[in-house]
Amino acid sequence: MRLLIIDGHGSHVDKAFLEYYDAHRILVAVFPPHSTHRLQPLDVSLFSPLATYYSQNLDNWLAKFQALVTLRKSDFFSLFWPAFEKAFSPSNIKSAWRKTGLRPFDPSIVLEQLSTQLEELNDNASSSASSTHLSQPALRQLRKEFSIQMSKSFQKEFDKFKAKLLKMSVKNEVLEHENKGLKEAIKLEQRRRKPRQAMKMPDEHGGAVIYTPSKVQAIRDANAQKEQ
């Protein structure tokens, strides 16, 4: 028996999905919507440093070759793997399980974070209307609004991350096209500047000369002997 943990997006779970995992003896645990940034170990302690380390490796690679070398798909693993090993260290993995309250099992770690934020929100609301007592319906509405704002905040950060990855991808595509053109220009210029190697001719006394195959070979042999 195995366990699969996924987020609560509606598109992830359907009849065929559940039947497949039931047939293969896999338990499916679905997180509440917009909660993986607090409940999923990968999101809490691993994906963020992985993105940071990979970006650093990519920046260092581009700086090293001064954008004169095209970044290819075959280069991806050499940049990704060191970042993965650094991000997915034993200490980070243990920290991810601990911060989500999964191992050691302690749900209060996550619940206290939510409670603290809700208390801070309530305190701010109380200070802005110190003489006003919140009714139960108003408090429920406040909690609902808080949940919505938390979801928006997470979505905003996630959109920033996606935008950064897209920017990196576009930047790499532009660099690839620029580098290709630059290398072709350099090759062309090198071919243009490469001097032709003149064949040293024997002293002639003027007049017409017929270069028979034997005469040309004799000139080659004489030049080769002088160059030794």
Short mmCIF file of C-alpha atoms in Angstrom, two decimals:
data_model
loop_
_atom_site.label_atom_id
_atom_site.label_comp_id
_atom_site.label_asym_id
_atom_site.label_seq_id
_atom_site.Cartn_x
_atom_site.Cartn_y
_atom_site.Cartn_z
CA MET A 1 0.00 0.00 0.00
CA ARG A 2 1.32 3.44 -0.98
CA LEU A 3 0.19 7.00 -0.33
CA LEU A 4 -0.20 9.77 -2.92
CA ILE A 5 -0.62 13.32 -1.60
CA ILE A 6 -2.01 15.93 -4.03
CA ASP A 7 -3.46 19.42 -3.82
CA GLY A 8 -7.16 20.08 -3.89
CA HIS A 9 -7.53 21.38 -7.43
CA GLY A 10 -10.74 19.94 -8.88
CA SER A 11 -9.14 18.88 -12.16
CA HIS A 12 -6.84 16.42 -10.37
CA VAL A 13 -9.52 14.02 -9.18
CA ASP A 14 -12.04 12.21 -11.35
CA LYS A 15 -13.62 8.75 -11.57
CA ALA A 16 -10.92 7.21 -13.78
CA PHE A 17 -8.21 8.67 -11.55
CA LEU A 18 -9.64 7.12 -8.37
CA GLU A 19 -10.35 3.76 -10.02
CA TYR A 20 -6.75 3.52 -11.25
CA TYR A 21 -5.24 4.19 -7.84
CA ASP A 22 -7.73 1.93 -6.09
CA ALA A 23 -6.80 -0.91 -8.47
CA HIS A 24 -3.12 -0.36 -7.71
CA ARG A 25 -3.62 -0.16 -3.93
CA ILE A 26 -2.64 3.51 -3.66
CA LEU A 27 -4.25 5.74 -1.05
CA VAL A 28 -5.00 9.29 -2.20
CA ALA A 29 -4.84 12.17 0.29
CA VAL A 30 -6.23 15.46 -1.05
CA PHE A 31 -5.22 18.74 0.58
CA PRO A 32 -7.75 21.56 1.04
CA PRO A 33 -7.66 24.08 -1.84
CA HIS A 34 -4.89 26.72 -1.72
CA SER A 35 -3.14 25.07 1.21
CA THR A 36 -0.12 23.29 -0.29
CA HIS A 37 2.14 26.24 0.57
CA ARG A 38 1.61 25.27 4.22
CA LEU A 39 0.88 21.54 4.09
CA GLN A 40 3.03 20.06 1.33
CA PRO A 41 6.67 19.42 2.33
CA LEU A 42 7.98 20.10 -1.18
CA ASP A 43 6.34 23.52 -1.33
CA VAL A 44 7.33 24.49 2.20
CA SER A 45 11.08 23.79 2.21
CA LEU A 46 12.33 22.41 -1.12
CA PHE A 47 10.92 24.00 -4.28
CA SER A 48 11.83 27.56 -3.31
CA PRO A 49 15.55 26.85 -2.70
CA LEU A 50 15.61 24.63 -5.81
CA ALA A 51 14.39 27.53 -7.96
CA THR A 52 16.90 29.87 -6.31
CA TYR A 53 19.90 27.56 -6.76
CA TYR A 54 18.99 26.74 -10.37
CA SER A 55 18.69 30.45 -11.19
CA GLN A 56 22.10 31.06 -9.63
CA ASN A 57 23.67 28.23 -11.66
CA LEU A 58 22.09 29.56 -14.84
CA ASP A 59 23.32 33.11 -14.16
CA ASN A 60 26.84 31.82 -13.42
CA TRP A 61 26.82 29.74 -16.61
CA LEU A 62 25.80 32.71 -18.74
CA ALA A 63 28.39 34.95 -17.08
CA LYS A 64 31.15 32.35 -17.50
CA PHE A 65 30.71 32.10 -21.27
CA GLN A 66 29.75 35.77 -21.70
CA ALA A 67 26.73 34.76 -23.78
CA LEU A 68 29.03 33.43 -26.53
CA VAL A 69 27.91 29.82 -26.08
CA THR A 70 24.38 28.70 -26.81
CA LEU A 71 22.50 27.09 -23.93
CA ARG A 72 21.16 23.75 -25.16
CA LYS A 73 18.80 21.18 -23.73
CA SER A 74 21.79 18.95 -23.07
CA ASP A 75 23.14 21.64 -20.71
CA PHE A 76 20.03 21.60 -18.52
CA PHE A 77 20.95 18.60 -16.39
CA SER A 78 24.43 19.92 -15.55
CA LEU A 79 22.78 23.10 -14.21
CA PHE A 80 19.77 21.44 -12.59
CA TRP A 81 21.37 18.49 -10.80
CA PRO A 82 23.78 20.46 -8.55
CA ALA A 83 20.86 22.74 -7.61
CA PHE A 84 18.68 19.70 -6.87
CA GLU A 85 21.33 18.05 -4.68
CA LYS A 86 21.85 21.30 -2.77
CA ALA A 87 18.13 21.99 -2.28
CA PHE A 88 17.09 18.39 -1.54
CA SER A 89 19.63 17.92 1.23
CA PRO A 90 18.83 15.62 4.17
CA SER A 91 18.47 18.63 6.48
CA ASN A 92 16.04 20.40 4.12
CA ILE A 93 13.97 17.26 3.65
CA LYS A 94 13.70 16.69 7.40
CA SER A 95 12.84 20.36 7.88
CA ALA A 96 10.03 20.07 5.31
CA TRP A 97 8.40 17.19 7.17
CA ARG A 98 8.85 18.94 10.49
CA LYS A 99 7.46 22.33 9.37
CA THR A 100 4.33 20.69 7.96
CA GLY A 101 3.73 18.76 11.18
CA LEU A 102 3.91 15.37 9.45
CA ARG A 103 7.03 13.93 11.07
CA PRO A 104 7.03 14.09 13.95
CA PHE A 105 3.25 14.25 13.70
CA ASP A 106 2.10 17.56 15.16
CA PRO A 107 -0.91 19.27 13.47
CA SER A 108 -0.63 22.19 15.89
CA ILE A 109 2.38 23.53 13.96
CA VAL A 110 0.15 24.47 11.02
CA LEU A 111 -2.95 25.26 13.06
CA GLU A 112 -1.05 27.68 15.29
CA GLN A 113 0.17 29.59 12.25
CA LEU A 114 -3.38 30.04 11.03
CA SER A 115 -4.62 30.94 14.50
CA THR A 116 -1.86 33.52 14.98
CA GLN A 117 -2.65 35.21 11.67
CA LEU A 118 -6.36 35.22 12.44
CA GLU A 119 -5.71 36.75 15.86
CA GLU A 120 -3.55 39.45 14.32
CA LEU A 121 -6.29 40.22 11.83
CA ASN A 122 -8.87 40.38 14.61
CA ASP A 123 -6.60 42.65 16.68
CA ASN A 124 -6.20 45.01 13.76
CA ALA A 125 -9.93 45.05 13.19
CA SER A 126 -10.53 45.74 16.89
CA SER A 127 -8.03 48.60 16.99
CA SER A 128 -9.62 50.26 13.95
CA ALA A 129 -13.04 50.06 15.58
CA SER A 130 -12.26 49.91 19.27
CA SER A 131 -15.77 50.67 20.46
CA THR A 132 -17.48 48.32 18.02
CA HIS A 133 -18.27 44.75 19.06
CA LEU A 134 -18.20 42.24 16.19
CA SER A 135 -21.25 40.06 15.96
CA GLN A 136 -20.95 36.38 15.13
CA PRO A 137 -22.07 36.87 11.50
CA ALA A 138 -19.55 39.68 11.09
CA LEU A 139 -16.81 37.52 12.58
CA ARG A 140 -17.66 34.67 10.21
CA GLN A 141 -17.54 37.08 7.30
CA LEU A 142 -14.17 38.34 8.51
CA ARG A 143 -12.81 34.80 8.65
CA LYS A 144 -14.13 34.16 5.14
CA GLU A 145 -12.49 37.33 3.85
CA PHE A 146 -9.25 36.36 5.56
CA SER A 147 -9.25 32.98 3.81
CA ILE A 148 -9.87 34.68 0.46
CA GLN A 149 -7.03 37.13 1.01
CA MET A 150 -4.68 34.30 2.01
CA SER A 151 -5.53 32.47 -1.22
CA LYS A 152 -4.95 35.64 -3.24
CA SER A 153 -1.61 36.20 -1.56
CA PHE A 154 -0.43 32.70 -2.38
CA GLN A 155 -1.69 32.98 -5.94
CA LYS A 156 0.14 36.29 -6.32
CA GLU A 157 3.45 34.76 -5.21
CA PHE A 158 2.90 31.76 -7.44
CA ASP A 159 2.18 34.03 -10.42
CA LYS A 160 5.42 35.90 -9.71
CA PHE A 161 7.33 32.61 -9.77
CA LYS A 162 5.72 31.57 -13.05
CA ALA A 163 6.49 34.97 -14.56
CA LYS A 164 10.12 34.63 -13.53
CA LEU A 165 10.41 31.19 -15.13
CA LEU A 166 8.77 32.49 -18.31
CA LYS A 167 11.16 35.44 -18.39
CA MET A 168 14.12 33.08 -18.02
CA SER A 169 12.79 30.89 -20.82
CA VAL A 170 12.31 33.85 -23.16
CA LYS A 171 15.74 35.19 -22.24
CA ASN A 172 17.33 31.84 -23.09
CA GLU A 173 15.54 31.70 -26.43
CA VAL A 174 16.73 35.22 -27.30
CA LEU A 175 20.28 34.36 -26.26
CA GLU A 176 20.20 31.22 -28.35
CA HIS A 177 19.23 33.16 -31.48
CA GLU A 178 21.71 35.97 -30.77
CA ASN A 179 24.55 33.55 -30.07
CA LYS A 180 23.88 31.57 -33.21
CA GLY A 181 24.08 34.70 -35.34
CA LEU A 182 27.17 35.93 -33.50
CA LYS A 183 29.04 32.65 -33.93
CA GLU A 184 28.19 32.53 -37.62
CA ALA A 185 29.45 36.10 -37.99
CA ILE A 186 32.71 35.21 -36.22
CA LYS A 187 33.24 32.15 -38.41
CA LEU A 188 32.60 34.20 -41.54
CA GLU A 189 35.03 36.91 -40.44
CA GLN A 190 37.68 34.31 -39.62
CA ARG A 191 37.32 32.77 -43.06
CA ARG A 192 37.62 36.19 -44.66
CA ARG A 193 40.75 37.11 -42.72
CA LYS A 194 42.52 33.78 -43.11
CA PRO A 195 45.50 34.40 -45.44
CA ARG A 196 45.98 32.15 -48.41
CA GLN A 197 49.16 30.10 -48.29
CA ALA A 198 51.22 31.01 -51.32
CA MET A 199 53.36 28.36 -52.98
CA LYS A 200 57.01 29.40 -53.14
CA MET A 201 58.03 29.39 -56.76
CA PRO A 202 61.56 28.73 -58.10
CA ASP A 203 63.42 31.64 -59.57
CA GLU A 204 62.41 32.15 -63.15
CA HIS A 205 64.09 34.33 -65.73
CA GLY A 206 60.90 35.64 -67.25
CA GLY A 207 59.02 34.35 -70.18
CA ALA A 208 56.28 31.83 -70.44
CA VAL A 209 56.18 28.89 -68.07
CA ILE A 210 54.21 25.68 -68.41
CA TYR A 211 53.50 24.04 -65.08
CA THR A 212 53.33 20.37 -65.88
CA PRO A 213 52.30 17.91 -63.15
CA SER A 214 55.92 16.91 -62.65
CA LYS A 215 56.98 20.56 -62.37
CA VAL A 216 54.24 21.32 -59.79
CA GLN A 217 55.25 18.26 -57.76
CA ALA A 218 58.88 19.38 -57.86
CA ILE A 219 57.84 22.79 -56.50
CA ARG A 220 55.87 21.10 -53.70
CA ASP A 221 58.84 18.95 -52.77
CA ALA A 222 61.17 21.97 -52.74
CA ASN A 223 58.80 23.95 -50.50
CA ALA A 224 58.34 21.02 -48.14
CA GLN A 225 62.11 20.59 -47.84
CA LYS A 226 62.62 24.28 -47.02
CA GLU A 227 59.90 24.20 -44.32
CA GLN A 228 61.55 21.27 -42.50
#
